[in-house]
Amino acid sequence: MPTVTPDGLTVLDGGDAPIRALVLDADPARRGDAPPLVQLRDIARPIPPAPGWALIRPTLAGINARDLALLSSDRTLPPMGAPRPLPMVPGSEVVGVVEEVNGTRWAREGQRVLVEPNAGCMIRGFPTCARCAAGEAELCENRDRPSVIGPGADGGLASGGGWSEGVLAHEEMLIPADGISDQRGVLGVSLAAAIHAVLRWNRRGDRVAVIGSGTTTRLVIAALRRLHPDVDITVMVDARGPQRTGRRRRKLPAHLAVDESSVARALECLGAARVWRGSPAQLLDRTAELLGARRMIVAGDDLPVLDRGLDAVIDCRGTAASVALGMRLLRSGATIVVAGRAGRLELDWSALWSRELTIAGSGGFGREPAGWRTFAAVREWLTDASFPADSLVTHRYQLDAFSTAIATAAAGEAVGAVKVVFEAPSAPFRQRRLAVDTELPVDDTAAPMLLAATAARVRRDDEGGG
Ligand SMILES: [Zn+2]
């Protein structure tokens, strides 16, 4: 019987076959400039801690912005929700197979499932809080408290764990994946976040801009197209000034230059009417021209705000430049949804009150205003072959190649990466073997890694069906 440590990771205690997992040991922010540290390690196979719990073997597990922030030593990145005890296993985007169950109602061994990484009061053994009672488990008031079921419940998928060969989840977090390929299923969490972001806009009007180019942006475009077929969608890939764009480009070898036309084609296939790049001034000018909007110059400011501007902006970048651009693009009384993981931003807020804009934050999902579960829509859409999600997973790596995988995800567009995933061996857990620790620094700037990432690319945007 393995021992469960207070930090929620099981440790080897003989007897059971271990599983492999990428373990984050130390808080990268406390390590200063040292490379973030994950290790591929053998840990004891987690045991479903109470009735209703199951052990899931991930077949694909995604790398997302939250994971990258967790591994980063960059102190300007925002805190990622409730504090997590270390060591921990990152990864909250999982499609997998039920490996073992403890008194579940419908989940059975061998079943393929998507996982909704929300564990509210009921699942973690607390009396139901007000937010969980309202169906908003992602905003649970008890989420920073250790579960009363025991650390096994906290080491489960609600706090990560997907970068492994086995992770715990409660049956309430599982959704049958029948009719959904692994390649589409691993996008479940990103799609849920995108649907939620779109529904944070209480629609008034029909002209929308989406800022960004990554997985969330692409799924926001597809979700907008599906939920509001008549809206006009402009995508603004970047809100950087020309100077910054130039600096970034000089860093990259020529063969790694962003293939802008293929990115634009992919975004248009998902439902964008047009895809623009440029400085904030250029993007404001083009929008004014498109809408017949008037540029209003505010005293002491170089950039205009648009009168009769856009009805909504969904900002998937969450940088100071993107939020500032978004607010200037909007007509009075319009809405900006901040779906990117914004941290501390220095911004001029005068347009917010003087033009009575609404800022809506979007960081999770659970139940939408109409009362339906976000993941019910995720399941329906991913089952529908006409929903364009097939080209988003661009790179797959085994857990051993974590260093390259993480560097590829961090490099993103520069190496043609959209969604980067880990793939686990398809066989059930292997026999117990000797524990071998490997410790490799993660370096997301090293050219050899980018080359390897390019070589390992499994699909390019322009080859996909999106
Ligand atoms: Zn709660």
Coordinates of C-alpha atoms and ligand atoms in Angstrom, one line a residue:
M1 CA 0.0 0.0 0.0
P2 CA 1.6 3.3 -1.0
T3 CA 1.8 6.1 1.5
V4 CA 0.1 9.4 0.7
T5 CA 2.2 12.4 1.7
P6 CA 0.6 15.6 3.1
D7 CA 1.4 17.3 -0.2
G8 CA -0.9 14.9 -2.1
L9 CA 1.7 13.0 -4.1
T10 CA 1.9 9.3 -3.4
V11 CA 5.4 8.0 -2.7
L12 CA 6.7 4.5 -3.5
D13 CA 6.2 2.0 -0.7
G14 CA 6.8 -1.2 -2.5
G15 CA 4.1 -3.6 -3.8
D16 CA 2.3 -1.6 -6.4
A17 CA 3.5 -0.8 -9.9
P18 CA 4.7 2.8 -10.0
I19 CA 3.7 5.3 -12.7
R20 CA 5.7 8.0 -14.3
A21 CA 4.9 11.6 -13.8
L22 CA 6.4 15.1 -14.4
V23 CA 6.8 16.5 -11.0
L24 CA 7.3 20.2 -10.1
D25 CA 9.3 20.3 -6.9
A26 CA 10.1 23.9 -6.1
D27 CA 8.3 27.2 -6.6
P28 CA 9.9 28.7 -9.7
A29 CA 9.3 32.2 -8.5
R30 CA 11.4 31.6 -5.4
R31 CA 14.2 30.2 -7.5
G32 CA 14.8 33.5 -9.2
D33 CA 16.4 33.2 -12.6
A34 CA 17.2 29.5 -12.3
P35 CA 15.5 27.3 -14.8
P36 CA 12.1 26.0 -13.7
L37 CA 12.3 22.5 -12.5
V38 CA 10.2 19.5 -13.5
Q39 CA 11.5 16.0 -13.2
L40 CA 10.3 12.8 -14.8
R41 CA 9.9 10.5 -11.9
D42 CA 8.3 7.3 -10.7
I43 CA 5.6 7.9 -8.2
A44 CA 3.3 5.3 -6.6
R45 CA 0.1 4.6 -8.5
P46 CA -2.6 6.9 -7.0
I47 CA -5.5 5.1 -5.3
P48 CA -9.1 6.4 -5.7
P49 CA -9.5 7.8 -2.1
A50 CA -13.3 7.5 -1.6
P51 CA -16.4 6.2 -3.3
G52 CA -17.1 8.0 -6.6
W53 CA -13.4 8.5 -7.4
A54 CA -11.5 7.0 -10.3
L55 CA -8.0 6.6 -11.6
I56 CA -7.6 8.0 -15.1
R57 CA -4.8 7.1 -17.5
P58 CA -4.3 10.1 -19.7
T59 CA -3.9 9.2 -23.4
L60 CA -3.3 12.9 -24.3
A61 CA -2.6 15.7 -21.8
G62 CA -2.3 19.3 -23.0
I63 CA 0.1 22.1 -22.0
N64 CA -1.7 25.4 -21.5
A65 CA -0.8 28.9 -20.4
R66 CA -1.6 28.1 -16.7
D67 CA 0.9 25.2 -16.8
L68 CA 3.6 27.4 -18.4
A69 CA 3.0 30.2 -15.8
L70 CA 3.4 27.5 -13.1
L71 CA 6.8 26.5 -14.5
S72 CA 7.9 30.1 -15.1
S73 CA 10.2 32.1 -12.8
D74 CA 8.6 35.3 -14.2
R75 CA 7.2 37.1 -11.2
T76 CA 5.0 39.4 -13.4
L77 CA 2.8 36.4 -14.3
P78 CA -0.4 36.3 -12.3
P79 CA -1.0 33.9 -9.5
M80 CA -2.8 30.8 -10.8
G81 CA -5.8 30.5 -8.5
A82 CA -5.5 28.8 -5.2
P83 CA -2.0 28.1 -3.9
R84 CA -0.9 24.5 -4.6
P85 CA 1.2 22.4 -2.3
L86 CA 4.5 21.3 -3.8
P87 CA 5.5 18.9 -5.1
M88 CA 2.8 18.7 -7.7
V89 CA 2.2 17.3 -11.2
P90 CA 1.0 20.0 -13.7
G91 CA -1.5 19.4 -16.4
S92 CA -5.3 19.9 -16.3
E93 CA -6.3 19.1 -19.9
V94 CA -6.8 15.4 -20.2
V95 CA -8.6 12.9 -22.4
G96 CA -8.0 9.4 -21.0
V97 CA -9.2 6.0 -20.0
V98 CA -10.7 4.9 -16.7
E99 CA -8.1 2.6 -15.2
E100 CA -9.6 1.8 -11.7
V101 CA -12.8 2.8 -10.0
N102 CA -14.0 3.1 -6.4
G103 CA -17.8 2.7 -6.1
T104 CA -18.7 4.8 -9.1
R105 CA -22.2 5.0 -10.5
W106 CA -21.6 4.8 -14.2
A107 CA -17.8 5.1 -14.9
R108 CA -16.3 1.7 -15.6
E109 CA -12.8 0.5 -16.2
G110 CA -11.7 0.8 -19.8
Q111 CA -14.1 3.7 -20.6
R112 CA -12.7 6.7 -22.5
V113 CA -13.5 10.0 -20.8
L114 CA -13.0 13.7 -20.9
V115 CA -12.3 15.4 -17.6
E116 CA -13.8 18.7 -16.4
P117 CA -11.1 19.9 -13.9
N118 CA -13.6 21.5 -11.5
A119 CA -13.9 19.9 -8.0
G120 CA -16.5 21.7 -5.9
C121 CA -17.5 21.3 -2.3
M122 CA -19.5 18.1 -2.9
I123 CA -16.6 16.3 -4.5
R124 CA -14.1 17.4 -1.9
G125 CA -16.3 16.6 1.1
F126 CA -17.3 20.1 2.3
P127 CA -20.7 21.5 3.1
T128 CA -21.8 23.2 -0.1
C129 CA -20.7 26.8 -0.3
A130 CA -22.8 29.6 -1.9
R131 CA -20.9 29.5 -5.2
C132 CA -21.1 25.7 -5.6
A133 CA -24.9 25.9 -4.7
A134 CA -25.2 28.3 -7.6
G135 CA -23.5 25.8 -9.9
E136 CA -20.2 27.7 -10.1
A137 CA -17.8 25.1 -8.7
E138 CA -15.0 26.9 -10.5
L139 CA -15.5 29.8 -8.1
C140 CA -15.8 27.5 -5.0
E141 CA -15.2 29.3 -1.8
N142 CA -13.4 26.3 -0.3
R143 CA -11.0 25.7 -3.1
D144 CA -7.9 26.9 -1.2
R145 CA -8.7 24.5 1.7
P146 CA -7.3 21.0 2.0
S147 CA -9.9 18.4 1.1
V148 CA -11.6 16.7 4.1
I149 CA -11.4 13.4 2.0
G150 CA -7.6 13.6 2.2
P151 CA -4.7 14.8 0.1
G152 CA -5.6 12.2 -2.6
A153 CA -8.6 14.4 -3.5
D154 CA -6.4 17.5 -3.8
G155 CA -3.8 15.8 -5.9
G156 CA -6.5 15.0 -8.4
L157 CA -7.2 16.7 -11.7
A158 CA -8.8 19.8 -10.3
S159 CA -5.3 20.9 -9.4
G160 CA -3.3 19.4 -12.2
G161 CA -1.9 15.9 -12.5
G162 CA -2.4 15.2 -16.2
W163 CA 1.3 15.1 -17.1
S164 CA 1.5 11.6 -15.9
E165 CA 0.4 8.0 -16.5
G166 CA -2.3 8.2 -13.9
V167 CA -4.4 10.9 -12.2
L168 CA -7.4 10.9 -9.9
A169 CA -10.7 12.4 -10.7
H170 CA -14.2 12.2 -9.2
E171 CA -16.9 10.7 -11.4
E172 CA -18.7 14.1 -11.4
M173 CA -15.7 15.5 -13.3
L174 CA -15.9 12.8 -16.0
I175 CA -17.7 13.0 -19.3
P176 CA -18.0 10.0 -21.6
A177 CA -15.8 10.5 -24.7
D178 CA -17.8 8.3 -27.1
G179 CA -17.5 9.5 -30.6
I180 CA -14.8 12.0 -29.7
S181 CA -11.2 11.4 -30.9
D182 CA -8.3 11.9 -28.5
Q183 CA -7.0 14.7 -30.7
R184 CA -10.3 16.6 -30.3
G185 CA -11.0 15.4 -26.7
V186 CA -7.8 16.9 -25.3
L187 CA -9.2 20.3 -26.4
G188 CA -12.2 20.0 -24.0
V189 CA -10.8 22.4 -21.3
S190 CA -9.8 25.0 -23.9
L191 CA -13.1 24.8 -25.6
A192 CA -15.0 25.1 -22.3
A193 CA -13.0 28.2 -21.5
A194 CA -13.7 29.6 -25.0
I195 CA -17.4 29.0 -24.8
H196 CA -17.5 30.6 -21.4
A197 CA -15.5 33.6 -22.6
V198 CA -18.0 34.2 -25.5
L199 CA -21.0 33.9 -23.2
R200 CA -19.4 36.5 -20.8
W201 CA -20.4 38.9 -23.6
N202 CA -24.1 39.8 -23.0
R203 CA -24.7 40.3 -26.7
R204 CA -25.7 43.8 -27.9
G205 CA -24.5 44.4 -31.5
D206 CA -22.8 42.3 -34.0
R207 CA -19.2 43.5 -34.6
V208 CA -16.6 41.7 -32.6
A209 CA -12.8 41.6 -32.5
V210 CA -10.8 38.7 -31.0
I211 CA -7.2 39.5 -30.0
G212 CA -4.7 36.6 -30.1
S213 CA -3.8 33.6 -32.2
G214 CA -3.4 30.6 -29.9
T215 CA -5.7 27.7 -29.0
T216 CA -8.1 29.9 -26.9
T217 CA -8.3 32.5 -29.7
R218 CA -9.1 29.8 -32.3
L219 CA -11.7 28.2 -30.2
V220 CA -13.2 31.5 -29.3
I221 CA -13.6 32.3 -33.0
A222 CA -15.2 28.9 -33.6
A223 CA -17.5 29.3 -30.5
L224 CA -18.5 32.8 -31.7
R225 CA -19.3 31.4 -35.1
R226 CA -21.4 28.6 -33.6
L227 CA -23.2 30.6 -30.9
H228 CA -23.7 33.8 -33.0
P229 CA -23.6 32.8 -36.7
D230 CA -24.3 36.3 -37.9
V231 CA -21.6 38.2 -36.0
D232 CA -18.7 39.8 -38.0
I233 CA -15.4 38.7 -36.5
T234 CA -12.1 40.6 -37.0
V235 CA -9.0 38.9 -35.5
M236 CA -6.1 41.0 -34.4
V237 CA -3.2 38.7 -34.0
D238 CA -1.0 41.0 -32.1
A239 CA -1.3 44.4 -30.3
R240 CA 2.5 45.0 -30.2
G241 CA 4.1 48.1 -31.4
P242 CA 6.3 47.8 -34.5
Q243 CA 9.4 48.3 -32.4
R244 CA 8.7 45.2 -30.2
T245 CA 7.7 43.1 -33.1
G246 CA 11.0 43.9 -34.8
R247 CA 12.9 43.0 -31.7
R248 CA 11.2 39.7 -31.4
R249 CA 11.8 38.8 -35.0
R250 CA 15.5 39.6 -34.8
K251 CA 15.8 36.9 -32.1
L252 CA 14.6 34.1 -34.3
P253 CA 16.6 32.4 -37.0
A254 CA 15.1 33.1 -40.5
H255 CA 13.7 29.5 -40.9
L256 CA 11.6 30.0 -37.7
A257 CA 9.9 33.2 -38.9
V258 CA 6.2 33.1 -38.3
D259 CA 4.3 31.9 -41.3
E260 CA 1.8 34.7 -41.2
S261 CA -0.3 33.8 -44.2
S262 CA -0.9 30.2 -43.0
V263 CA -1.9 31.5 -39.5
A264 CA -4.3 33.9 -41.2
R265 CA -5.8 31.1 -43.4
A266 CA -6.3 28.9 -40.3
L267 CA -8.1 31.7 -38.4
E268 CA -10.3 32.5 -41.4
C269 CA -11.2 28.8 -41.7
L270 CA -12.5 28.9 -38.2
G271 CA -14.8 31.8 -38.9
A272 CA -12.8 35.1 -38.9
A273 CA -13.9 37.5 -41.6
R274 CA -10.4 39.1 -41.6
V275 CA -7.1 38.7 -39.8
W276 CA -4.9 41.7 -39.1
R277 CA -1.5 42.3 -37.7
G278 CA 0.0 45.7 -36.9
S279 CA 0.7 48.4 -34.4
P280 CA -2.2 49.6 -32.2
A281 CA -2.3 52.8 -34.4
Q282 CA -2.6 50.7 -37.6
L283 CA -5.2 48.4 -36.1
L284 CA -7.3 51.4 -34.9
D285 CA -7.1 53.0 -38.4
R286 CA -8.1 49.9 -40.2
T287 CA -11.0 49.3 -37.8
A288 CA -12.2 52.9 -38.2
E289 CA -12.1 52.5 -42.0
L290 CA -14.0 49.2 -41.8
L291 CA -16.8 50.5 -39.6
G292 CA -16.9 54.1 -40.8
A293 CA -16.1 55.0 -37.2
R294 CA -14.8 58.4 -36.1
R295 CA -11.3 58.7 -34.5
M296 CA -11.6 60.8 -31.3
I297 CA -8.3 62.1 -30.1
V298 CA -8.2 62.5 -26.3
A299 CA -6.0 65.3 -25.0
G300 CA -2.5 64.2 -24.1
D301 CA -2.9 60.9 -25.9
D302 CA -1.3 59.7 -29.1
L303 CA -3.9 57.1 -30.0
P304 CA -7.6 57.7 -30.7
V305 CA -10.6 56.0 -29.3
L306 CA -13.3 55.0 -31.9
D307 CA -16.7 56.5 -31.8
R308 CA -19.2 54.0 -33.3
G309 CA -16.5 51.4 -32.7
L310 CA -16.8 47.6 -32.1
D311 CA -19.6 46.1 -30.0
A312 CA -17.3 43.7 -28.2
V313 CA -13.6 42.7 -27.9
I314 CA -12.6 39.3 -26.6
D315 CA -9.0 39.7 -25.5
C316 CA -7.2 36.3 -25.4
R317 CA -3.8 37.9 -24.7
G318 CA -4.4 39.9 -21.5
T319 CA -1.4 42.2 -21.9
A320 CA -1.4 45.9 -21.2
A321 CA -1.2 46.6 -24.9
S322 CA -4.0 44.3 -25.8
V323 CA -6.4 45.6 -23.1
A324 CA -5.6 49.2 -24.0
L325 CA -6.2 48.5 -27.7
G326 CA -9.4 46.6 -26.9
M327 CA -10.8 49.5 -24.9
R328 CA -10.0 52.0 -27.7
L329 CA -11.6 49.8 -30.4
L330 CA -15.0 49.8 -28.6
R331 CA -18.0 52.0 -29.0
S332 CA -19.4 53.6 -25.8
G333 CA -21.2 51.1 -23.6
A334 CA -19.5 48.1 -25.2
T335 CA -17.8 45.1 -23.6
I336 CA -14.3 43.8 -23.4
V337 CA -14.0 40.2 -22.2
V338 CA -10.5 39.6 -20.7
A339 CA -9.9 35.9 -21.4
G340 CA -6.1 36.1 -21.3
R341 CA -4.3 35.6 -18.1
A342 CA -3.6 39.2 -17.3
G343 CA -1.5 40.0 -14.3
R344 CA -0.4 43.5 -13.1
L345 CA -1.0 45.9 -15.9
E346 CA -0.4 49.6 -16.1
L347 CA -3.3 51.1 -18.0
D348 CA -5.1 54.3 -18.6
W349 CA -8.6 53.6 -17.4
S350 CA -10.3 56.9 -18.4
A351 CA -12.1 55.3 -21.3
L352 CA -13.6 52.7 -18.9
W353 CA -15.7 55.2 -17.0
S354 CA -16.0 58.1 -19.5
R355 CA -17.4 55.7 -22.2
E356 CA -19.1 53.4 -19.7
L357 CA -17.4 50.2 -21.0
T358 CA -17.9 46.9 -19.3
I359 CA -15.0 44.6 -18.5
A360 CA -15.8 41.0 -18.0
G361 CA -13.2 38.6 -16.7
S362 CA -13.3 35.0 -18.0
G363 CA -11.0 32.4 -16.4
G364 CA -13.0 29.2 -15.9
F365 CA -16.3 27.5 -16.8
G366 CA -18.9 25.3 -15.1
R367 CA -22.5 26.4 -15.7
E368 CA -23.5 29.1 -18.2
P369 CA -26.1 31.7 -17.6
A370 CA -28.9 29.7 -19.3
G371 CA -28.2 26.9 -16.7
W372 CA -26.5 24.3 -18.9
R373 CA -23.1 22.8 -18.0
T374 CA -20.3 24.2 -20.2
F375 CA -19.0 20.6 -20.7
A376 CA -22.4 19.5 -22.1
A377 CA -21.8 21.9 -25.0
V378 CA -18.1 20.7 -25.2
R379 CA -19.3 17.1 -25.6
E380 CA -21.9 18.0 -28.2
W381 CA -19.6 20.2 -30.3
L382 CA -16.6 17.8 -30.2
T383 CA -18.9 14.9 -31.2
D384 CA -20.1 17.0 -34.2
A385 CA -17.6 16.4 -37.0
S386 CA -18.5 19.8 -38.5
F387 CA -17.1 21.7 -35.5
P388 CA -13.6 22.7 -36.7
A389 CA -11.2 21.4 -34.0
D390 CA -9.1 18.9 -35.9
S391 CA -6.1 21.0 -36.7
L392 CA -5.4 22.5 -33.3
V393 CA -3.1 19.8 -31.8
T394 CA 0.1 20.5 -33.7
H395 CA 2.7 18.7 -31.6
R396 CA 2.7 15.5 -29.6
Y397 CA 5.5 14.3 -27.3
Q398 CA 6.2 11.4 -24.9
L399 CA 6.7 12.4 -21.3
D400 CA 10.5 11.8 -21.6
A401 CA 10.6 14.7 -24.1
F402 CA 9.1 17.1 -21.7
S403 CA 11.9 19.7 -22.1
T404 CA 11.3 20.0 -25.8
A405 CA 7.5 19.8 -25.4
I406 CA 7.5 22.7 -22.9
A407 CA 9.8 24.8 -25.0
T408 CA 7.7 24.2 -28.1
A409 CA 4.5 25.2 -26.2
A410 CA 6.2 28.3 -24.9
A411 CA 7.5 29.3 -28.4
G412 CA 4.0 28.9 -29.8
E413 CA 3.4 30.6 -33.1
A414 CA 7.1 31.0 -33.8
V415 CA 7.5 27.3 -34.3
G416 CA 4.0 26.7 -35.7
A417 CA 2.7 25.3 -32.4
V418 CA -0.9 25.8 -31.4
K419 CA -1.8 23.0 -28.9
V420 CA 1.1 20.9 -27.7
V421 CA 0.3 17.7 -25.9
F422 CA 1.9 14.8 -24.1
E423 CA 0.9 11.4 -25.2
A424 CA 1.1 8.4 -22.9
P425 CA 1.9 4.9 -24.0
S426 CA -1.3 3.3 -25.1
A427 CA -0.7 0.1 -23.0
P428 CA -2.0 0.0 -19.4
F429 CA 0.4 0.7 -16.6
R430 CA 3.7 -1.1 -17.0
Q431 CA 5.2 -3.4 -14.5
R432 CA 7.1 -1.9 -11.7
R433 CA 10.6 -0.9 -12.7
L434 CA 13.5 0.9 -11.0
A435 CA 12.9 4.5 -10.2
V436 CA 15.1 6.7 -12.3
D437 CA 15.2 10.4 -11.7
T438 CA 16.1 12.7 -14.6
E439 CA 16.6 16.4 -14.1
L440 CA 16.7 18.6 -17.2
P441 CA 16.5 22.3 -17.1
V442 CA 13.7 23.8 -19.3
D443 CA 15.0 26.4 -21.7
D444 CA 12.5 27.9 -24.0
T445 CA 15.0 30.0 -25.9
A446 CA 17.5 27.4 -27.0
A447 CA 17.6 27.1 -30.8
P448 CA 18.3 23.4 -30.8
M449 CA 15.0 22.8 -29.0
L450 CA 13.2 24.9 -31.5
L451 CA 14.7 22.9 -34.3
A452 CA 13.7 19.7 -32.6
A453 CA 10.3 21.1 -32.1
T454 CA 10.0 22.0 -35.8
A455 CA 11.1 18.5 -36.8
A456 CA 8.6 16.9 -34.4
R457 CA 5.7 18.9 -35.7
V458 CA 3.0 16.5 -36.6
R459 CA 0.7 18.8 -38.4
R460 CA 0.9 22.3 -39.8
D461 CA -2.0 24.7 -39.6
D462 CA -2.4 24.7 -43.4
E463 CA -2.6 20.9 -43.6
G464 CA -5.4 20.7 -41.0
G465 CA -9.1 20.5 -41.7
G466 CA -9.9 23.6 -39.5
Ligands
ZN1 ZN -17.8 25.2 -2.9

